Amino acid sequence: GGSLSLSHLVFDGQDSPDRTGNSVITTSKYSMNKNYKLFIDDCDFVNLDVNHSYDAIRVYKNTFADTISIKNSKFKTISGNVIALDKETDDIGIYNAEYVIYKNNSFTDIGGAALRLHRGGKDESTFGPFLEMDHNVFDNVGFDDRNKYGAAISLYGVQVIEIENNIFNKTKGINMHLVVGEPIVNVLNNNFYNSEKLTVTGDQKYTSENLWEMDPKFSEKNYELQSDSPLKGRGTDGEDLGLKLKK
């Protein structure tokens, strides 16, 4: 068990050991009998590419996060995944995280997936996982040959999904497989420019509205939108799509 909170930090992998399968944050490789929490706010993860399959965060089987919250952070130049929560493959309704929150982050030049979240099986005794993904930018994510998910965001069996106000720029798309127990799924006001779109499989209902394909017209820095961007004021909250930049 335990809780880890990281804020105002830069994790630079430039001098990492040259081996495959590195990671910055890792759970125990052994069974954890207590849940943990991970909070990341205003952190940079950069240059995680000394070799292939370098993940920002790696979890192992029989580990369970009550919450993984990533906010106001930058992920740039990563050869692996940002995080793959898919180690419970016995398909008996267990999974690696209950609540996953991505808010106001940028993901740039990521070889693998920005997120993989998996809940297998048809056991309805568990109610999660829950995903909230709001006001992020995904730029050139998911194109590495080793990205076995074939997507920037790969979701399997997730029970509650809220994906709103994000910009996908020259990026792989969102793949969702919906099963079990009438999941609540809302994909609203997202922009896919020169990107793959939303692919949904399974036999469950979902809501998908305002999936645009417009040039976001980023300015030179920090994914700020130019004054004439068609994505200004297009959020479900009346804000600009993509990052909420500090004034």
PDB file of N, CA, C and O in Angstrom, residues 96-161:
ATOM      1  N   ASN A  96      -6.310  -3.054 -12.589  1.00  0.00           N
ATOM      2  CA  ASN A  96      -5.146  -2.463 -11.907  1.00  0.00           C
ATOM      3  C   ASN A  96      -5.394  -1.101 -11.271  1.00  0.00           C
ATOM      4  O   ASN A  96      -4.560  -0.630 -10.501  1.00  0.00           O
ATOM      5  N   ALA A  97      -6.514  -0.448 -11.597  1.00  0.00           N
ATOM      6  CA  ALA A  97      -6.780   0.872 -11.010  1.00  0.00           C
ATOM      7  C   ALA A  97      -8.273   1.149 -11.022  1.00  0.00           C
ATOM      8  O   ALA A  97      -8.964   0.837 -12.000  1.00  0.00           O
ATOM      9  N   GLU A  98      -8.755   1.748  -9.937  1.00  0.00           N
ATOM     10  CA  GLU A  98     -10.177   2.076  -9.832  1.00  0.00           C
ATOM     11  C   GLU A  98     -10.503   3.403 -10.528  1.00  0.00           C
ATOM     12  O   GLU A  98     -11.358   3.467 -11.393  1.00  0.00           O
ATOM     13  N   TYR A  99      -9.803   4.463 -10.125  1.00  0.00           N
ATOM     14  CA  TYR A  99     -10.030   5.788 -10.704  1.00  0.00           C
ATOM     15  C   TYR A  99      -8.763   6.250 -11.425  1.00  0.00           C
ATOM     16  O   TYR A  99      -7.697   6.308 -10.821  1.00  0.00           O
ATOM     17  N   VAL A 100      -8.911   6.586 -12.704  1.00  0.00           N
ATOM     18  CA  VAL A 100      -7.802   7.116 -13.489  1.00  0.00           C
ATOM     19  C   VAL A 100      -8.213   8.495 -14.002  1.00  0.00           C
ATOM     20  O   VAL A 100      -9.253   8.646 -14.654  1.00  0.00           O
ATOM     21  N   ILE A 101      -7.407   9.496 -13.680  1.00  0.00           N
ATOM     22  CA  ILE A 101      -7.740  10.885 -14.011  1.00  0.00           C
ATOM     23  C   ILE A 101      -6.594  11.490 -14.807  1.00  0.00           C
ATOM     24  O   ILE A 101      -5.448  11.503 -14.348  1.00  0.00           O
ATOM     25  N   TYR A 102      -6.892  11.963 -15.997  1.00  0.00           N
ATOM     26  CA  TYR A 102      -5.940  12.708 -16.830  1.00  0.00           C
ATOM     27  C   TYR A 102      -6.551  14.088 -17.067  1.00  0.00           C
ATOM     28  O   TYR A 102      -7.563  14.208 -17.772  1.00  0.00           O
ATOM     29  N   LYS A 103      -5.932  15.137 -16.524  1.00  0.00           N
ATOM     30  CA  LYS A 103      -6.477  16.478 -16.714  1.00  0.00           C
ATOM     31  C   LYS A 103      -5.360  17.464 -17.043  1.00  0.00           C
ATOM     32  O   LYS A 103      -4.383  17.574 -16.309  1.00  0.00           O
ATOM     33  N   ASN A 104      -5.534  18.138 -18.167  1.00  0.00           N
ATOM     34  CA  ASN A 104      -4.665  19.255 -18.528  1.00  0.00           C
ATOM     35  C   ASN A 104      -3.204  18.831 -18.701  1.00  0.00           C
ATOM     36  O   ASN A 104      -2.290  19.472 -18.185  1.00  0.00           O
ATOM     37  N   ASN A 105      -2.995  17.769 -19.448  1.00  0.00           N
ATOM     38  CA  ASN A 105      -1.654  17.269 -19.732  1.00  0.00           C
ATOM     39  C   ASN A 105      -1.367  17.321 -21.234  1.00  0.00           C
ATOM     40  O   ASN A 105      -2.287  17.262 -22.055  1.00  0.00           O
ATOM     41  N   SER A 106      -0.087  17.371 -21.581  1.00  0.00           N
ATOM     42  CA  SER A 106       0.313  17.222 -22.977  1.00  0.00           C
ATOM     43  C   SER A 106       1.172  15.971 -23.134  1.00  0.00           C
ATOM     44  O   SER A 106       2.007  15.665 -22.274  1.00  0.00           O
ATOM     45  N   PHE A 107       0.931  15.262 -24.231  1.00  0.00           N
ATOM     46  CA  PHE A 107       1.640  14.023 -24.550  1.00  0.00           C
ATOM     47  C   PHE A 107       2.210  14.190 -25.959  1.00  0.00           C
ATOM     48  O   PHE A 107       1.448  14.280 -26.926  1.00  0.00           O
ATOM     49  N   THR A 108       3.528  14.236 -26.076  1.00  0.00           N
ATOM     50  CA  THR A 108       4.181  14.567 -27.335  1.00  0.00           C
ATOM     51  C   THR A 108       5.229  13.515 -27.684  1.00  0.00           C
ATOM     52  O   THR A 108       6.084  13.184 -26.858  1.00  0.00           O
ATOM     53  N   ASP A 109       5.150  12.974 -28.887  1.00  0.00           N
ATOM     54  CA  ASP A 109       6.131  11.999 -29.376  1.00  0.00           C
ATOM     55  C   ASP A 109       6.242  10.801 -28.426  1.00  0.00           C
ATOM     56  O   ASP A 109       7.302  10.472 -27.895  1.00  0.00           O
ATOM     57  N   ILE A 110       5.102  10.150 -28.239  1.00  0.00           N
ATOM     58  CA  ILE A 110       5.018   8.957 -27.399  1.00  0.00           C
ATOM     59  C   ILE A 110       4.920   7.741 -28.316  1.00  0.00           C
ATOM     60  O   ILE A 110       3.990   7.647 -29.131  1.00  0.00           O
ATOM     61  N   GLY A 111       5.859   6.798 -28.214  1.00  0.00           N
ATOM     62  CA  GLY A 111       5.850   5.651 -29.117  1.00  0.00           C
ATOM     63  C   GLY A 111       4.693   4.704 -28.861  1.00  0.00           C
ATOM     64  O   GLY A 111       4.068   4.182 -29.785  1.00  0.00           O
ATOM     65  N   GLY A 112       4.413   4.452 -27.595  1.00  0.00           N
ATOM     66  CA  GLY A 112       3.329   3.547 -27.224  1.00  0.00           C
ATOM     67  C   GLY A 112       2.034   4.287 -26.984  1.00  0.00           C
ATOM     68  O   GLY A 112       1.734   5.291 -27.630  1.00  0.00           O
ATOM     69  N   ALA A 113       1.250   3.799 -26.048  1.00  0.00           N
ATOM     70  CA  ALA A 113      -0.041   4.406 -25.722  1.00  0.00           C
ATOM     71  C   ALA A 113       0.102   5.412 -24.587  1.00  0.00           C
ATOM     72  O   ALA A 113       0.918   5.228 -23.681  1.00  0.00           O
ATOM     73  N   ALA A 114      -0.691   6.471 -24.647  1.00  0.00           N
ATOM     74  CA  ALA A 114      -0.757   7.390 -23.512  1.00  0.00           C
ATOM     75  C   ALA A 114      -1.493   6.734 -22.347  1.00  0.00           C
ATOM     76  O   ALA A 114      -1.215   7.025 -21.184  1.00  0.00           O
ATOM     77  N   LEU A 115      -2.410   5.824 -22.679  1.00  0.00           N
ATOM     78  CA  LEU A 115      -3.113   5.070 -21.635  1.00  0.00           C
ATOM     79  C   LEU A 115      -3.659   3.778 -22.215  1.00  0.00           C
ATOM     80  O   LEU A 115      -4.290   3.763 -23.278  1.00  0.00           O
ATOM     81  N   ARG A 116      -3.437   2.698 -21.486  1.00  0.00           N
ATOM     82  CA  ARG A 116      -4.124   1.427 -21.720  1.00  0.00           C
ATOM     83  C   ARG A 116      -4.777   1.054 -20.396  1.00  0.00           C
ATOM     84  O   ARG A 116      -4.108   1.012 -19.356  1.00  0.00           O
ATOM     85  N   LEU A 117      -6.079   0.831 -20.419  1.00  0.00           N
ATOM     86  CA  LEU A 117      -6.825   0.484 -19.209  1.00  0.00           C
ATOM     87  C   LEU A 117      -7.706  -0.718 -19.520  1.00  0.00           C
ATOM     88  O   LEU A 117      -8.531  -0.673 -20.435  1.00  0.00           O
ATOM     89  N   HIS A 118      -7.517  -1.792 -18.767  1.00  0.00           N
ATOM     90  CA  HIS A 118      -8.132  -3.087 -19.095  1.00  0.00           C
ATOM     91  C   HIS A 118      -8.876  -3.657 -17.904  1.00  0.00           C
ATOM     92  O   HIS A 118      -8.365  -3.684 -16.788  1.00  0.00           O
ATOM     93  N   ARG A 119     -10.099  -4.079 -18.167  1.00  0.00           N
ATOM     94  CA  ARG A 119     -10.863  -4.865 -17.194  1.00  0.00           C
ATOM     95  C   ARG A 119     -11.526  -5.995 -17.962  1.00  0.00           C
ATOM     96  O   ARG A 119     -12.438  -5.785 -18.759  1.00  0.00           O
ATOM     97  N   GLY A 120     -11.055  -7.198 -17.731  1.00  0.00           N
ATOM     98  CA  GLY A 120     -11.562  -8.327 -18.488  1.00  0.00           C
ATOM     99  C   GLY A 120     -12.644  -9.090 -17.747  1.00  0.00           C
ATOM    100  O   GLY A 120     -12.891  -8.877 -16.563  1.00  0.00           O
ATOM    101  N   GLY A 121     -13.293  -9.984 -18.463  1.00  0.00           N
ATOM    102  CA  GLY A 121     -14.292 -10.851 -17.850  1.00  0.00           C
ATOM    103  C   GLY A 121     -15.675 -10.237 -17.807  1.00  0.00           C
ATOM    104  O   GLY A 121     -15.888  -9.082 -18.163  1.00  0.00           O
ATOM    105  N   LYS A 122     -16.632 -11.013 -17.340  1.00  0.00           N
ATOM    106  CA  LYS A 122     -18.022 -10.582 -17.270  1.00  0.00           C
ATOM    107  C   LYS A 122     -18.553 -10.560 -15.829  1.00  0.00           C
ATOM    108  O   LYS A 122     -19.746 -10.505 -15.592  1.00  0.00           O
ATOM    109  N   ASP A 123     -17.647 -10.594 -14.867  1.00  0.00           N
ATOM    110  CA  ASP A 123     -18.034 -10.523 -13.458  1.00  0.00           C
ATOM    111  C   ASP A 123     -18.559  -9.120 -13.160  1.00  0.00           C
ATOM    112  O   ASP A 123     -17.860  -8.133 -13.352  1.00  0.00           O
ATOM    113  N   GLU A 124     -19.817  -9.018 -12.682  1.00  0.00           N
ATOM    114  CA  GLU A 124     -20.414  -7.710 -12.420  1.00  0.00           C
ATOM    115  C   GLU A 124     -20.359  -7.333 -10.943  1.00  0.00           C
ATOM    116  O   GLU A 124     -21.049  -6.408 -10.510  1.00  0.00           O
ATOM    117  N   SER A 125     -19.528  -7.984 -10.169  1.00  0.00           N
ATOM    118  CA  SER A 125     -19.427  -7.659  -8.743  1.00  0.00           C
ATOM    119  C   SER A 125     -18.509  -6.470  -8.498  1.00  0.00           C
ATOM    120  O   SER A 125     -18.465  -5.922  -7.397  1.00  0.00           O
ATOM    121  N   THR A 126     -17.749  -6.060  -9.510  1.00  0.00           N
ATOM    122  CA  THR A 126     -16.915  -4.867  -9.397  1.00  0.00           C
ATOM    123  C   THR A 126     -17.466  -3.806 -10.337  1.00  0.00           C
ATOM    124  O   THR A 126     -18.008  -4.115 -11.395  1.00  0.00           O
ATOM    125  N   PHE A 127     -17.303  -2.552  -9.963  1.00  0.00           N
ATOM    126  CA  PHE A 127     -17.998  -1.475 -10.669  1.00  0.00           C
ATOM    127  C   PHE A 127     -17.082  -0.605 -11.526  1.00  0.00           C
ATOM    128  O   PHE A 127     -17.557   0.214 -12.280  1.00  0.00           O
ATOM    129  N   GLY A 128     -15.787  -0.742 -11.381  1.00  0.00           N
ATOM    130  CA  GLY A 128     -14.861   0.101 -12.133  1.00  0.00           C
ATOM    131  C   GLY A 128     -14.306  -0.627 -13.346  1.00  0.00           C
ATOM    132  O   GLY A 128     -14.797  -1.698 -13.720  1.00  0.00           O
ATOM    133  N   PRO A 129     -13.260  -0.084 -13.913  1.00  0.00           N
ATOM    134  CA  PRO A 129     -12.632   1.188 -13.543  1.00  0.00           C
ATOM    135  C   PRO A 129     -13.374   2.406 -14.081  1.00  0.00           C
ATOM    136  O   PRO A 129     -14.251   2.299 -14.934  1.00  0.00           O
ATOM    137  N   PHE A 130     -12.980   3.572 -13.538  1.00  0.00           N
ATOM    138  CA  PHE A 130     -13.554   4.850 -13.910  1.00  0.00           C
ATOM    139  C   PHE A 130     -12.456   5.700 -14.550  1.00  0.00           C
ATOM    140  O   PHE A 130     -11.379   5.837 -13.983  1.00  0.00           O
ATOM    141  N   LEU A 131     -12.744   6.275 -15.695  1.00  0.00           N
ATOM    142  CA  LEU A 131     -11.764   7.113 -16.391  1.00  0.00           C
ATOM    143  C   LEU A 131     -12.336   8.506 -16.625  1.00  0.00           C
ATOM    144  O   LEU A 131     -13.429   8.658 -17.178  1.00  0.00           O
ATOM    145  N   GLU A 132     -11.563   9.508 -16.229  1.00  0.00           N
ATOM    146  CA  GLU A 132     -11.892  10.905 -16.534  1.00  0.00           C
ATOM    147  C   GLU A 132     -10.709  11.509 -17.285  1.00  0.00           C
ATOM    148  O   GLU A 132      -9.591  11.566 -16.749  1.00  0.00           O
ATOM    149  N   MET A 133     -10.953  11.941 -18.520  1.00  0.00           N
ATOM    150  CA  MET A 133      -9.892  12.464 -19.382  1.00  0.00           C
ATOM    151  C   MET A 133     -10.376  13.781 -19.971  1.00  0.00           C
ATOM    152  O   MET A 133     -11.281  13.797 -20.814  1.00  0.00           O
ATOM    153  N   ASP A 134      -9.787  14.893 -19.515  1.00  0.00           N
ATOM    154  CA  ASP A 134     -10.360  16.204 -19.803  1.00  0.00           C
ATOM    155  C   ASP A 134      -9.253  17.219 -20.101  1.00  0.00           C
ATOM    156  O   ASP A 134      -8.282  17.338 -19.350  1.00  0.00           O
ATOM    157  N   HIS A 135      -9.390  17.945 -21.214  1.00  0.00           N
ATOM    158  CA  HIS A 135      -8.484  19.048 -21.562  1.00  0.00           C
ATOM    159  C   HIS A 135      -7.015  18.602 -21.674  1.00  0.00           C
ATOM    160  O   HIS A 135      -6.128  19.188 -21.065  1.00  0.00           O
ATOM    161  N   ASN A 136      -6.775  17.570 -22.464  1.00  0.00           N
ATOM    162  CA  ASN A 136      -5.414  17.121 -22.753  1.00  0.00           C
ATOM    163  C   ASN A 136      -5.101  17.337 -24.234  1.00  0.00           C
ATOM    164  O   ASN A 136      -6.001  17.480 -25.071  1.00  0.00           O
ATOM    165  N   VAL A 137      -3.808  17.333 -24.553  1.00  0.00           N
ATOM    166  CA  VAL A 137      -3.359  17.346 -25.942  1.00  0.00           C
ATOM    167  C   VAL A 137      -2.508  16.107 -26.187  1.00  0.00           C
ATOM    168  O   VAL A 137      -1.589  15.801 -25.409  1.00  0.00           O
ATOM    169  N   PHE A 138      -2.824  15.394 -27.257  1.00  0.00           N
ATOM    170  CA  PHE A 138      -2.070  14.208 -27.682  1.00  0.00           C
ATOM    171  C   PHE A 138      -1.481  14.505 -29.060  1.00  0.00           C
ATOM    172  O   PHE A 138      -2.225  14.710 -30.021  1.00  0.00           O
ATOM    173  N   ASP A 139      -0.161  14.565 -29.140  1.00  0.00           N
ATOM    174  CA  ASP A 139       0.519  14.979 -30.366  1.00  0.00           C
ATOM    175  C   ASP A 139       1.545  13.917 -30.758  1.00  0.00           C
ATOM    176  O   ASP A 139       2.518  13.689 -30.046  1.00  0.00           O
ATOM    177  N   ASN A 140       1.281  13.250 -31.881  1.00  0.00           N
ATOM    178  CA  ASN A 140       2.177  12.201 -32.381  1.00  0.00           C
ATOM    179  C   ASN A 140       2.347  11.086 -31.343  1.00  0.00           C
ATOM    180  O   ASN A 140       3.448  10.790 -30.875  1.00  0.00           O
ATOM    181  N   VAL A 141       1.244  10.450 -31.018  1.00  0.00           N
ATOM    182  CA  VAL A 141       1.216   9.393 -30.003  1.00  0.00           C
ATOM    183  C   VAL A 141       0.819   8.062 -30.645  1.00  0.00           C
ATOM    184  O   VAL A 141      -0.168   7.997 -31.384  1.00  0.00           O
ATOM    185  N   GLY A 142       1.582   7.020 -30.353  1.00  0.00           N
ATOM    186  CA  GLY A 142       1.142   5.661 -30.648  1.00  0.00           C
ATOM    187  C   GLY A 142       1.701   5.002 -31.885  1.00  0.00           C
ATOM    188  O   GLY A 142       1.285   3.892 -32.227  1.00  0.00           O
ATOM    189  N   PHE A 143       2.670   5.611 -32.555  1.00  0.00           N
ATOM    190  CA  PHE A 143       3.094   5.097 -33.859  1.00  0.00           C
ATOM    191  C   PHE A 143       4.270   4.132 -33.816  1.00  0.00           C
ATOM    192  O   PHE A 143       4.715   3.664 -34.852  1.00  0.00           O
ATOM    193  N   ASP A 144       4.806   3.831 -32.646  1.00  0.00           N
ATOM    194  CA  ASP A 144       5.918   2.886 -32.588  1.00  0.00           C
ATOM    195  C   ASP A 144       5.447   1.484 -32.989  1.00  0.00           C
ATOM    196  O   ASP A 144       4.340   1.068 -32.645  1.00  0.00           O
ATOM    197  N   ASP A 145       6.295   0.776 -33.689  1.00  0.00           N
ATOM    198  CA  ASP A 145       5.932  -0.575 -34.145  1.00  0.00           C
ATOM    199  C   ASP A 145       5.631  -1.511 -32.987  1.00  0.00           C
ATOM    200  O   ASP A 145       4.925  -2.509 -33.152  1.00  0.00           O
ATOM    201  N   ARG A 146       6.167  -1.219 -31.820  1.00  0.00           N
ATOM    202  CA  ARG A 146       5.944  -2.090 -30.665  1.00  0.00           C
ATOM    203  C   ARG A 146       4.672  -1.737 -29.892  1.00  0.00           C
ATOM    204  O   ARG A 146       4.387  -2.365 -28.878  1.00  0.00           O
ATOM    205  N   ASN A 147       3.935  -0.747 -30.335  1.00  0.00           N
ATOM    206  CA  ASN A 147       2.678  -0.397 -29.669  1.00  0.00           C
ATOM    207  C   ASN A 147       1.622  -1.434 -30.029  1.00  0.00           C
ATOM    208  O   ASN A 147       0.914  -1.321 -31.025  1.00  0.00           O
ATOM    209  N   LYS A 148       1.523  -2.444 -29.178  1.00  0.00           N
ATOM    210  CA  LYS A 148       0.642  -3.582 -29.492  1.00  0.00           C
ATOM    211  C   LYS A 148      -0.838  -3.218 -29.415  1.00  0.00           C
ATOM    212  O   LYS A 148      -1.695  -3.974 -29.870  1.00  0.00           O
ATOM    213  N   TYR A 149      -1.146  -2.057 -28.852  1.00  0.00           N
ATOM    214  CA  TYR A 149      -2.551  -1.657 -28.730  1.00  0.00           C
ATOM    215  C   TYR A 149      -3.045  -0.956 -29.988  1.00  0.00           C
ATOM    216  O   TYR A 149      -4.248  -0.861 -30.212  1.00  0.00           O
ATOM    217  N   GLY A 150      -2.128  -0.419 -30.797  1.00  0.00           N
ATOM    218  CA  GLY A 150      -2.521   0.234 -32.032  1.00  0.00           C
ATOM    219  C   GLY A 150      -3.359   1.478 -31.836  1.00  0.00           C
ATOM    220  O   GLY A 150      -4.145   1.866 -32.709  1.00  0.00           O
ATOM    221  N   ALA A 151      -3.212   2.118 -30.676  1.00  0.00           N
ATOM    222  CA  ALA A 151      -4.033   3.285 -30.355  1.00  0.00           C
ATOM    223  C   ALA A 151      -3.263   4.201 -29.417  1.00  0.00           C
ATOM    224  O   ALA A 151      -2.308   3.780 -28.753  1.00  0.00           O
ATOM    225  N   ALA A 152      -3.696   5.459 -29.370  1.00  0.00           N
ATOM    226  CA  ALA A 152      -3.157   6.375 -28.361  1.00  0.00           C
ATOM    227  C   ALA A 152      -3.811   6.122 -27.011  1.00  0.00           C
ATOM    228  O   ALA A 152      -3.165   6.173 -25.965  1.00  0.00           O
ATOM    229  N   ILE A 153      -5.123   5.822 -27.046  1.00  0.00           N
ATOM    230  CA  ILE A 153      -5.888   5.492 -25.846  1.00  0.00           C
ATOM    231  C   ILE A 153      -6.572   4.149 -26.100  1.00  0.00           C
ATOM    232  O   ILE A 153      -7.356   4.023 -27.046  1.00  0.00           O
ATOM    233  N   SER A 154      -6.276   3.157 -25.289  1.00  0.00           N
ATOM    234  CA  SER A 154      -6.836   1.824 -25.476  1.00  0.00           C
ATOM    235  C   SER A 154      -7.589   1.410 -24.216  1.00  0.00           C
ATOM    236  O   SER A 154      -6.993   1.281 -23.146  1.00  0.00           O
ATOM    237  N   LEU A 155      -8.895   1.211 -24.358  1.00  0.00           N
ATOM    238  CA  LEU A 155      -9.752   0.920 -23.210  1.00  0.00           C
ATOM    239  C   LEU A 155     -10.511  -0.372 -23.454  1.00  0.00           C
ATOM    240  O   LEU A 155     -11.123  -0.559 -24.506  1.00  0.00           O
ATOM    241  N   TYR A 156     -10.486  -1.257 -22.473  1.00  0.00           N
ATOM    242  CA  TYR A 156     -11.164  -2.550 -22.604  1.00  0.00           C
ATOM    243  C   TYR A 156     -11.955  -2.802 -21.330  1.00  0.00           C
ATOM    244  O   TYR A 156     -11.383  -2.916 -20.245  1.00  0.00           O
ATOM    245  N   GLY A 157     -13.276  -2.852 -21.460  1.00  0.00           N
ATOM    246  CA  GLY A 157     -14.108  -3.206 -20.317  1.00  0.00           C
ATOM    247  C   GLY A 157     -14.236  -2.121 -19.259  1.00  0.00           C
ATOM    248  O   GLY A 157     -14.704  -2.385 -18.153  1.00  0.00           O
ATOM    249  N   VAL A 158     -13.819  -0.888 -19.578  1.00  0.00           N
ATOM    250  CA  VAL A 158     -13.911   0.204 -18.601  1.00  0.00           C
ATOM    251  C   VAL A 158     -15.383   0.560 -18.399  1.00  0.00           C
ATOM    252  O   VAL A 158     -16.148   0.668 -19.357  1.00  0.00           O
ATOM    253  N   GLN A 159     -15.782   0.771 -17.160  1.00  0.00           N
ATOM    254  CA  GLN A 159     -17.204   0.897 -16.842  1.00  0.00           C
ATOM    255  C   GLN A 159     -17.736   2.318 -16.918  1.00  0.00           C
ATOM    256  O   GLN A 159     -18.906   2.526 -17.239  1.00  0.00           O
ATOM    257  N   VAL A 160     -16.916   3.289 -16.584  1.00  0.00           N
ATOM    258  CA  VAL A 160     -17.331   4.691 -16.696  1.00  0.00           C
ATOM    259  C   VAL A 160     -16.226   5.450 -17.426  1.00  0.00           C
ATOM    260  O   VAL A 160     -15.082   5.468 -16.977  1.00  0.00           O
ATOM    261  N   ILE A 161     -16.575   6.068 -18.547  1.00  0.00           N
ATOM    262  CA  ILE A 161     -15.595   6.758 -19.386  1.00  0.00           C
ATOM    263  C   ILE A 161     -16.110   8.155 -19.687  1.00  0.00           C
ATOM    264  O   ILE A 161     -17.201   8.318 -20.242  1.00  0.00           O
TER     265      ILE A 161
END
